[in-house]
Amino acid sequence: MTFWIITLAMTAVVSLLLIRALIRNDGGDVADAASFDMQVYRDQLAEVERDVARGVVPAEDAGRIKTEISRRILAADTALQSGAAAGTGPKPVVIALVALLVVAGSLALYFRIGQPGYGDLALADRIAFAEEMRKTRPGQQEALDRMPPLPPAQDLSPRYVELMEKLRETVAQRPDDLQGQQLLAQNEASIGNFAGAAEAQRRVLQIKGTDATASEITDFAELMVMAAGGYVSPEAEQALSAALDADPEDGRAQYYVGLMMVQNGRPDISFRIWNALLRRGPADAPWIEPIKGQIMEVAALAGETRYSLPTIGNGAAKGPSAEDIEAAGEMTAAERMEMIGGMVAGLSDRLATEGGPPEDWARLITSLGVLGQSEQALAIFNNAMQVFAGNPGALDIIRNAGSQAGVAE
């Protein structure tokens, strides 16, 4: 209701300003100037008569002067009549039409591009909405069905096309040939057939089973994302989770998890993941340039309005040194708790702005539990569970820390 009151008040103010401009444009200034001119010309005409009577102006010249003054009087009278006509002001019907146009036009524009009835959402509601959107988003096949047909490959020699057809036929006849599937995945990707490459890579993972590396699993997820035009489907997310479970430090997998989060309304999580990847480096990592091209917009969406790109590969702040630990042994209990509180605050600030590995989040959660700050520990625990939603191994670390702090369910 407050929104509509403000909207109507603003519309009324604009309407009044427009109507005031119409009313003030009544020609009053023109009429006043013309009336003054006519009085001057009449005085001049009388002065000519007096000059002729005194013999100052010859009669023949007086005739010409009177003619010119009379012409000017006629012109001033015309201007006076025009000003009087304009001074009648706009008719009430015109004023009503202007007001109606402003009000109706504003409402029509709002209903066209606005969100009628869509109230502001609390943070918890926004997070819940994003999670629901993530769970109900289209699958990989639906995303592929929406993609345009694969265009014919350009600049391929007839010999290469022939070899590709033979490779496809051979692999179809020998589906358990690991080397053949790997070769097919590489060549399909090289000609832009990412859907075919993903299918071949899927078969590679099936053949290798538990021997598949994190990098090979990430290859599969990446091919699915590229086949879907950059969209991270639930199937791709599942592959990314498996890759991060095998290697929590897999930068490519983390990059695509961040991409998935921003696609599903969680730019705050994307920002933390990508910012941490930039700080970790190295500068020549393949995910650095894609992140640099997107993170400023993601930072703005996440509310980080003053964010600037960090030095790539500058690392994150380290924990207490050996000297800090030794000094803590000589402190009183109160001094030790104060020092721990300062370290916890520093770690909390770093994780909030730069992100960090799950071990750092776990250390913060358990430290807050030790300090008796259960409410803050719970908030950090819930945040960490969202940050590492696609990483089962990291989630186990976070849950263990939450249990120690007494905040895990």
Short mmCIF file of C-alpha atoms in Angstrom, two decimals:
data_model
loop_
_atom_site.label_atom_id
_atom_site.label_comp_id
_atom_site.label_asym_id
_atom_site.label_seq_id
_atom_site.Cartn_x
_atom_site.Cartn_y
_atom_site.Cartn_z
CA MET A 1 0.00 0.00 0.00
CA THR A 2 2.89 2.36 0.78
CA PHE A 3 4.25 1.84 -2.73
CA TRP A 4 0.98 2.88 -4.35
CA ILE A 5 0.63 5.95 -2.11
CA ILE A 6 4.11 7.13 -3.10
CA THR A 7 3.45 6.36 -6.77
CA LEU A 8 0.18 8.30 -6.85
CA ALA A 9 1.76 11.23 -5.00
CA MET A 10 4.61 11.43 -7.51
CA THR A 11 2.18 11.20 -10.44
CA ALA A 12 0.05 14.00 -8.94
CA VAL A 13 3.10 16.25 -8.53
CA VAL A 14 4.14 15.72 -12.15
CA SER A 15 0.59 16.40 -13.36
CA LEU A 16 0.39 19.62 -11.35
CA LEU A 17 3.68 20.84 -12.76
CA LEU A 18 2.49 20.23 -16.32
CA ILE A 19 -0.87 21.92 -15.68
CA ARG A 20 0.86 24.89 -14.05
CA ALA A 21 3.04 25.29 -17.13
CA LEU A 22 -0.05 25.28 -19.35
CA ILE A 23 -1.85 27.86 -17.20
CA ARG A 24 1.15 30.18 -16.97
CA ASN A 25 1.53 30.16 -20.75
CA ASP A 26 -1.47 32.55 -21.09
CA GLY A 27 0.08 35.28 -23.24
CA GLY A 28 -0.05 37.86 -20.43
CA ASP A 29 3.44 39.14 -21.08
CA VAL A 30 2.70 39.68 -24.77
CA ALA A 31 -0.49 41.62 -23.98
CA ASP A 32 1.24 43.86 -21.45
CA ALA A 33 4.04 44.75 -23.90
CA ALA A 34 1.57 45.49 -26.71
CA SER A 35 -0.55 47.74 -24.45
CA PHE A 36 2.55 49.70 -23.40
CA ASP A 37 3.63 50.13 -27.04
CA MET A 38 0.21 51.45 -28.03
CA GLN A 39 0.30 54.09 -25.29
CA VAL A 40 3.77 55.21 -26.45
CA TYR A 41 2.64 55.45 -30.07
CA ARG A 42 -0.45 57.49 -29.11
CA ASP A 43 1.76 59.89 -27.17
CA GLN A 44 4.05 60.19 -30.19
CA LEU A 45 1.08 60.91 -32.44
CA ALA A 46 -0.07 63.70 -30.11
CA GLU A 47 3.48 65.09 -29.97
CA VAL A 48 3.57 65.29 -33.78
CA GLU A 49 0.35 67.36 -33.74
CA ARG A 50 1.93 69.74 -31.21
CA ASP A 51 5.16 70.00 -33.25
CA VAL A 52 3.14 70.91 -36.39
CA ALA A 53 1.20 73.54 -34.43
CA ARG A 54 4.48 75.07 -33.18
CA GLY A 55 5.95 74.95 -36.68
CA VAL A 56 8.77 72.64 -35.63
CA VAL A 57 7.77 69.88 -38.11
CA PRO A 58 6.68 70.72 -41.67
CA ALA A 59 3.17 69.56 -42.59
CA GLU A 60 4.41 67.29 -45.42
CA ASP A 61 6.80 65.49 -43.04
CA ALA A 62 4.15 65.25 -40.36
CA GLY A 63 1.96 63.23 -42.74
CA ARG A 64 4.66 60.62 -43.29
CA ILE A 65 5.40 60.45 -39.56
CA LYS A 66 1.71 59.99 -38.70
CA THR A 67 1.41 57.21 -41.28
CA GLU A 68 4.37 55.31 -39.77
CA ILE A 69 3.09 55.77 -36.21
CA SER A 70 -0.38 54.61 -37.26
CA ARG A 71 1.14 51.48 -38.85
CA ARG A 72 2.90 50.69 -35.57
CA ILE A 73 -0.33 51.26 -33.61
CA LEU A 74 -2.11 48.73 -35.83
CA ALA A 75 0.69 46.19 -35.27
CA ALA A 76 0.59 46.71 -31.50
CA ASP A 77 -3.19 46.35 -31.51
CA THR A 78 -2.88 43.04 -33.38
CA ALA A 79 -0.38 41.82 -30.79
CA LEU A 80 -2.68 42.97 -28.01
CA GLN A 81 -5.61 41.03 -29.47
CA SER A 82 -3.43 37.87 -29.82
CA GLY A 83 -2.27 38.16 -26.23
CA ALA A 84 -5.80 38.54 -25.02
CA ALA A 85 -6.83 35.41 -26.92
CA ALA A 86 -3.94 33.45 -25.44
CA GLY A 87 -4.74 34.81 -22.02
CA THR A 88 -7.92 32.82 -21.92
CA GLY A 89 -5.69 29.80 -20.87
CA PRO A 90 -6.27 26.14 -21.59
CA LYS A 91 -9.77 24.82 -21.30
CA PRO A 92 -10.61 22.59 -18.32
CA VAL A 93 -11.07 19.66 -20.68
CA VAL A 94 -7.47 20.05 -21.88
CA ILE A 95 -6.20 20.11 -18.29
CA ALA A 96 -8.23 16.98 -17.49
CA LEU A 97 -6.86 15.19 -20.55
CA VAL A 98 -3.27 16.02 -19.57
CA ALA A 99 -3.80 14.72 -16.03
CA LEU A 100 -5.50 11.58 -17.33
CA LEU A 101 -2.71 10.95 -19.83
CA VAL A 102 -0.01 11.25 -17.16
CA VAL A 103 -1.79 8.97 -14.69
CA ALA A 104 -2.98 6.39 -17.20
CA GLY A 105 0.30 6.40 -19.10
CA SER A 106 2.29 5.88 -15.92
CA LEU A 107 0.13 2.97 -14.81
CA ALA A 108 0.21 1.38 -18.27
CA LEU A 109 4.00 1.64 -18.37
CA TYR A 110 4.32 0.11 -14.90
CA PHE A 111 2.02 -2.80 -15.70
CA ARG A 112 4.01 -3.34 -18.89
CA ILE A 113 7.54 -3.44 -17.47
CA GLY A 114 6.98 -3.57 -13.70
CA GLN A 115 5.98 -6.33 -11.33
CA PRO A 116 2.48 -5.60 -9.98
CA GLY A 117 1.80 -7.35 -6.70
CA TYR A 118 5.40 -8.51 -6.35
CA GLY A 119 6.53 -7.44 -2.90
CA ASP A 120 10.04 -7.14 -1.58
CA LEU A 121 11.58 -10.43 -0.44
CA ALA A 122 13.52 -10.98 2.73
CA LEU A 123 16.98 -12.50 2.38
CA ALA A 124 15.78 -15.90 3.60
CA ASP A 125 12.95 -15.84 1.05
CA ARG A 126 15.34 -14.93 -1.75
CA ILE A 127 17.66 -17.79 -0.80
CA ALA A 128 14.73 -20.21 -0.65
CA PHE A 129 13.50 -19.00 -4.03
CA ALA A 130 16.97 -19.44 -5.56
CA GLU A 131 17.22 -22.95 -4.13
CA GLU A 132 13.83 -23.86 -5.53
CA MET A 133 14.80 -22.46 -8.92
CA ARG A 134 17.99 -24.50 -8.83
CA LYS A 135 16.12 -27.73 -8.02
CA THR A 136 13.49 -27.26 -10.72
CA ARG A 137 15.71 -25.98 -13.55
CA PRO A 138 15.72 -27.81 -16.92
CA GLY A 139 17.81 -30.95 -17.37
CA GLN A 140 20.63 -31.50 -19.85
CA GLN A 141 18.49 -33.03 -22.58
CA GLU A 142 15.92 -30.26 -22.38
CA ALA A 143 18.70 -27.71 -22.68
CA LEU A 144 20.11 -29.55 -25.71
CA ASP A 145 16.68 -29.63 -27.35
CA ARG A 146 16.53 -25.85 -27.12
CA MET A 147 19.86 -25.39 -28.84
CA PRO A 148 19.91 -24.56 -32.57
CA PRO A 149 21.08 -27.30 -34.95
CA LEU A 150 24.82 -27.78 -35.14
CA PRO A 151 26.08 -25.80 -38.15
CA PRO A 152 28.23 -27.59 -40.71
CA ALA A 153 31.89 -27.58 -39.74
CA GLN A 154 33.88 -25.05 -41.72
CA ASP A 155 37.36 -25.42 -43.22
CA LEU A 156 37.42 -29.20 -42.80
CA SER A 157 39.09 -31.14 -45.54
CA PRO A 158 37.09 -33.96 -47.15
CA ARG A 159 39.75 -36.35 -45.91
CA TYR A 160 39.23 -35.24 -42.26
CA VAL A 161 35.45 -35.55 -42.60
CA GLU A 162 35.90 -39.06 -43.95
CA LEU A 163 38.20 -40.00 -41.06
CA MET A 164 35.69 -38.67 -38.52
CA GLU A 165 32.92 -40.79 -40.02
CA LYS A 166 35.13 -43.88 -39.86
CA LEU A 167 36.09 -43.08 -36.25
CA ARG A 168 32.43 -42.80 -35.25
CA GLU A 169 31.59 -46.08 -36.94
CA THR A 170 34.53 -47.88 -35.34
CA VAL A 171 33.76 -46.59 -31.85
CA ALA A 172 30.08 -47.50 -32.25
CA GLN A 173 31.13 -51.06 -33.04
CA ARG A 174 33.62 -51.17 -30.14
CA PRO A 175 31.93 -49.21 -27.30
CA ASP A 176 34.37 -50.52 -24.67
CA ASP A 177 37.46 -49.28 -26.51
CA LEU A 178 38.81 -46.70 -24.04
CA GLN A 179 41.36 -45.20 -26.41
CA GLY A 180 38.80 -44.94 -29.19
CA GLN A 181 36.30 -43.15 -26.92
CA GLN A 182 38.97 -40.74 -25.73
CA LEU A 183 40.00 -40.00 -29.31
CA LEU A 184 36.40 -39.51 -30.35
CA ALA A 185 35.75 -37.07 -27.47
CA GLN A 186 38.78 -34.98 -28.40
CA ASN A 187 37.93 -34.81 -32.10
CA GLU A 188 34.22 -34.13 -31.62
CA ALA A 189 35.13 -31.23 -29.33
CA SER A 190 37.64 -29.90 -31.85
CA ILE A 191 34.94 -29.52 -34.52
CA GLY A 192 32.41 -28.01 -32.11
CA ASN A 193 30.21 -31.07 -31.65
CA PHE A 194 30.23 -30.77 -27.85
CA ALA A 195 27.16 -32.96 -27.39
CA GLY A 196 28.90 -35.81 -29.21
CA ALA A 197 32.10 -35.15 -27.28
CA ALA A 198 30.22 -35.24 -23.96
CA GLU A 199 28.63 -38.56 -24.87
CA ALA A 200 32.03 -40.03 -25.72
CA GLN A 201 33.49 -38.68 -22.47
CA ARG A 202 30.59 -40.18 -20.56
CA ARG A 203 31.55 -43.55 -22.00
CA VAL A 204 35.19 -42.94 -20.98
CA LEU A 205 34.11 -42.47 -17.37
CA GLN A 206 31.97 -45.58 -17.49
CA ILE A 207 34.88 -47.66 -18.80
CA LYS A 208 37.36 -46.31 -16.25
CA GLY A 209 34.97 -46.50 -13.30
CA THR A 210 36.64 -45.63 -10.01
CA ASP A 211 39.94 -45.07 -11.83
CA ALA A 212 38.59 -41.92 -13.50
CA THR A 213 40.47 -38.81 -12.39
CA ALA A 214 38.94 -35.56 -11.18
CA SER A 215 40.20 -33.85 -14.32
CA GLU A 216 38.42 -36.40 -16.55
CA ILE A 217 35.18 -35.93 -14.62
CA THR A 218 35.52 -32.15 -14.97
CA ASP A 219 36.13 -32.64 -18.71
CA PHE A 220 32.75 -34.38 -18.90
CA ALA A 221 31.00 -31.61 -16.97
CA GLU A 222 32.67 -28.92 -19.07
CA LEU A 223 31.61 -30.60 -22.33
CA MET A 224 28.01 -30.77 -21.11
CA VAL A 225 28.10 -27.07 -20.22
CA MET A 226 29.52 -26.15 -23.63
CA ALA A 227 26.99 -28.37 -25.41
CA ALA A 228 24.18 -26.52 -23.59
CA GLY A 229 25.52 -23.10 -24.60
CA GLY A 230 27.06 -22.29 -21.21
CA TYR A 231 24.15 -23.56 -19.12
CA VAL A 232 25.06 -25.68 -16.07
CA SER A 233 22.40 -28.39 -15.92
CA PRO A 234 21.66 -30.67 -12.93
CA GLU A 235 23.60 -33.45 -14.68
CA ALA A 236 26.59 -31.16 -15.11
CA GLU A 237 26.30 -30.15 -11.46
CA GLN A 238 26.35 -33.80 -10.42
CA ALA A 239 29.54 -34.33 -12.41
CA LEU A 240 31.12 -31.23 -10.86
CA SER A 241 30.27 -32.53 -7.38
CA ALA A 242 31.97 -35.84 -8.20
CA ALA A 243 35.05 -34.01 -9.49
CA LEU A 244 35.30 -31.85 -6.37
CA ASP A 245 34.79 -34.90 -4.20
CA ALA A 246 37.85 -36.42 -5.88
CA ASP A 247 39.82 -33.16 -5.82
CA PRO A 248 38.44 -30.26 -3.74
CA GLU A 249 41.03 -27.91 -5.27
CA ASP A 250 39.94 -28.48 -8.89
CA GLY A 251 39.83 -24.91 -10.19
CA ARG A 252 37.81 -25.67 -13.32
CA ALA A 253 35.13 -27.45 -11.34
CA GLN A 254 34.97 -24.58 -8.86
CA TYR A 255 34.62 -22.09 -11.70
CA TYR A 256 31.64 -23.95 -13.15
CA VAL A 257 30.03 -24.28 -9.72
CA GLY A 258 30.29 -20.48 -9.44
CA LEU A 259 28.73 -20.15 -12.89
CA MET A 260 25.88 -22.43 -11.83
CA MET A 261 25.27 -20.36 -8.70
CA VAL A 262 25.00 -17.06 -10.56
CA GLN A 263 22.63 -18.68 -13.06
CA ASN A 264 20.38 -19.70 -10.18
CA GLY A 265 20.15 -16.46 -8.25
CA ARG A 266 23.11 -16.81 -5.88
CA PRO A 267 25.70 -14.29 -7.09
CA ASP A 268 26.95 -13.97 -3.50
CA ILE A 269 28.23 -17.55 -3.55
CA SER A 270 29.61 -17.14 -7.07
CA PHE A 271 31.49 -14.05 -5.98
CA ARG A 272 33.17 -15.82 -3.06
CA ILE A 273 34.18 -18.79 -5.20
CA TRP A 274 35.52 -16.73 -8.08
CA ASN A 275 37.25 -14.17 -5.91
CA ALA A 276 39.05 -16.97 -4.06
CA LEU A 277 40.10 -18.51 -7.39
CA LEU A 278 41.55 -15.19 -8.54
CA ARG A 279 43.54 -14.80 -5.34
CA ARG A 280 44.74 -18.38 -5.51
CA GLY A 281 45.86 -18.20 -9.15
CA PRO A 282 48.00 -18.99 -10.97
CA ALA A 283 47.64 -16.15 -13.46
CA ASP A 284 47.77 -18.50 -16.46
CA ALA A 285 45.04 -20.83 -15.17
CA PRO A 286 42.34 -21.29 -17.85
CA TRP A 287 39.55 -20.07 -15.55
CA ILE A 288 41.20 -16.74 -14.66
CA GLU A 289 40.25 -14.81 -17.81
CA PRO A 290 36.59 -15.97 -17.83
CA ILE A 291 36.29 -14.94 -14.18
CA LYS A 292 37.90 -11.56 -14.80
CA GLY A 293 35.39 -10.92 -17.58
CA GLN A 294 32.38 -11.57 -15.33
CA ILE A 295 33.27 -10.99 -11.69
CA MET A 296 32.70 -7.22 -11.63
CA GLU A 297 29.06 -7.69 -12.67
CA VAL A 298 28.68 -10.60 -10.23
CA ALA A 299 30.21 -8.49 -7.45
CA ALA A 300 27.64 -5.76 -8.10
CA LEU A 301 24.82 -8.31 -7.98
CA ALA A 302 26.27 -9.64 -4.71
CA GLY A 303 26.29 -6.16 -3.18
CA GLU A 304 30.08 -5.75 -3.33
CA THR A 305 29.89 -2.25 -4.83
CA ARG A 306 33.45 -1.27 -3.92
CA TYR A 307 35.11 -4.43 -5.19
CA SER A 308 38.23 -4.21 -7.34
CA LEU A 309 40.15 -7.02 -8.97
CA PRO A 310 42.82 -8.45 -6.65
CA THR A 311 46.35 -9.28 -7.65
CA ILE A 312 46.08 -12.67 -9.30
CA GLY A 313 47.71 -15.38 -7.25
CA ASN A 314 48.43 -13.23 -4.18
CA GLY A 315 47.09 -16.02 -1.94
CA ALA A 316 45.06 -15.68 1.24
CA ALA A 317 46.00 -14.58 4.70
CA LYS A 318 47.64 -17.30 6.76
CA GLY A 319 46.80 -18.45 10.24
CA PRO A 320 48.74 -17.64 13.42
CA SER A 321 52.50 -18.11 13.29
CA ALA A 322 54.59 -20.26 15.62
CA GLU A 323 55.57 -17.08 17.48
CA ASP A 324 51.87 -16.24 17.99
CA ILE A 325 51.22 -19.68 19.45
CA GLU A 326 54.26 -19.45 21.74
CA ALA A 327 53.21 -16.00 22.93
CA ALA A 328 49.71 -17.28 23.64
CA GLY A 329 51.16 -19.76 26.13
CA GLU A 330 52.47 -16.90 28.27
CA MET A 331 49.18 -15.00 28.34
CA THR A 332 46.51 -14.97 30.99
CA ALA A 333 43.21 -16.67 30.16
CA ALA A 334 41.57 -13.31 29.48
CA GLU A 335 44.41 -12.17 27.21
CA ARG A 336 44.37 -15.49 25.37
CA MET A 337 40.63 -15.24 24.74
CA GLU A 338 41.06 -11.68 23.49
CA MET A 339 43.77 -12.79 21.08
CA ILE A 340 41.66 -15.70 19.85
CA GLY A 341 38.71 -13.37 19.37
CA GLY A 342 40.85 -11.07 17.22
CA MET A 343 42.06 -13.97 15.08
CA VAL A 344 38.51 -15.27 14.68
CA ALA A 345 37.32 -11.81 13.59
CA GLY A 346 40.14 -11.61 11.05
CA LEU A 347 39.38 -15.07 9.70
CA SER A 348 35.67 -14.22 9.46
CA ASP A 349 36.39 -11.03 7.52
CA ARG A 350 38.71 -12.85 5.12
CA LEU A 351 36.24 -15.63 4.39
CA ALA A 352 33.45 -13.10 3.85
CA THR A 353 35.44 -11.13 1.28
CA GLU A 354 37.94 -13.56 -0.20
CA GLY A 355 36.51 -17.01 0.47
CA GLY A 356 38.73 -19.90 1.39
CA PRO A 357 39.02 -23.70 1.59
CA PRO A 358 36.52 -25.71 3.65
CA GLU A 359 39.15 -26.24 6.36
CA ASP A 360 39.20 -22.49 7.06
CA TRP A 361 35.43 -22.36 7.30
CA ALA A 362 35.47 -25.36 9.65
CA ARG A 363 38.11 -23.70 11.84
CA LEU A 364 35.99 -20.56 12.07
CA ILE A 365 32.86 -22.51 13.01
CA THR A 366 34.60 -24.51 15.76
CA SER A 367 36.35 -21.36 17.07
CA LEU A 368 33.05 -19.53 17.37
CA GLY A 369 31.65 -22.52 19.19
CA VAL A 370 34.54 -22.44 21.67
CA LEU A 371 33.98 -18.73 22.23
CA GLY A 372 30.33 -19.40 22.99
CA GLN A 373 29.08 -17.44 19.98
CA SER A 374 26.62 -20.13 18.91
CA GLU A 375 24.35 -17.83 16.93
CA GLN A 376 27.20 -16.54 14.76
CA ALA A 377 28.60 -20.08 14.44
CA LEU A 378 25.23 -21.24 13.10
CA ALA A 379 25.11 -18.38 10.59
CA ILE A 380 28.61 -19.21 9.33
CA PHE A 381 27.73 -22.91 9.22
CA ASN A 382 24.64 -22.27 7.06
CA ASN A 383 26.62 -19.98 4.78
CA ALA A 384 29.38 -22.57 4.36
CA MET A 385 26.82 -25.25 3.52
CA GLN A 386 25.60 -23.03 0.68
CA VAL A 387 29.08 -22.11 -0.55
CA PHE A 388 30.15 -25.76 -0.80
CA ALA A 389 26.77 -27.10 -1.92
CA GLY A 390 28.34 -28.82 -4.93
CA ASN A 391 31.24 -30.38 -3.02
CA PRO A 392 30.32 -33.44 -0.91
CA GLY A 393 33.83 -33.77 0.55
CA ALA A 394 33.82 -30.15 1.72
CA LEU A 395 30.32 -30.55 3.13
CA ASP A 396 31.52 -33.43 5.31
CA ILE A 397 34.24 -31.17 6.74
CA ILE A 398 31.71 -28.40 7.42
CA ARG A 399 29.19 -30.77 9.02
CA ASN A 400 31.89 -32.21 11.30
CA ALA A 401 32.84 -28.69 12.41
CA GLY A 402 29.17 -27.86 12.94
CA SER A 403 28.77 -30.91 15.15
CA GLN A 404 31.77 -29.90 17.24
CA ALA A 405 30.33 -26.40 17.62
CA GLY A 406 26.90 -27.80 18.45
CA VAL A 407 25.13 -26.07 15.58
CA ALA A 408 24.73 -28.90 13.02
CA GLU A 409 21.36 -30.53 12.75
#
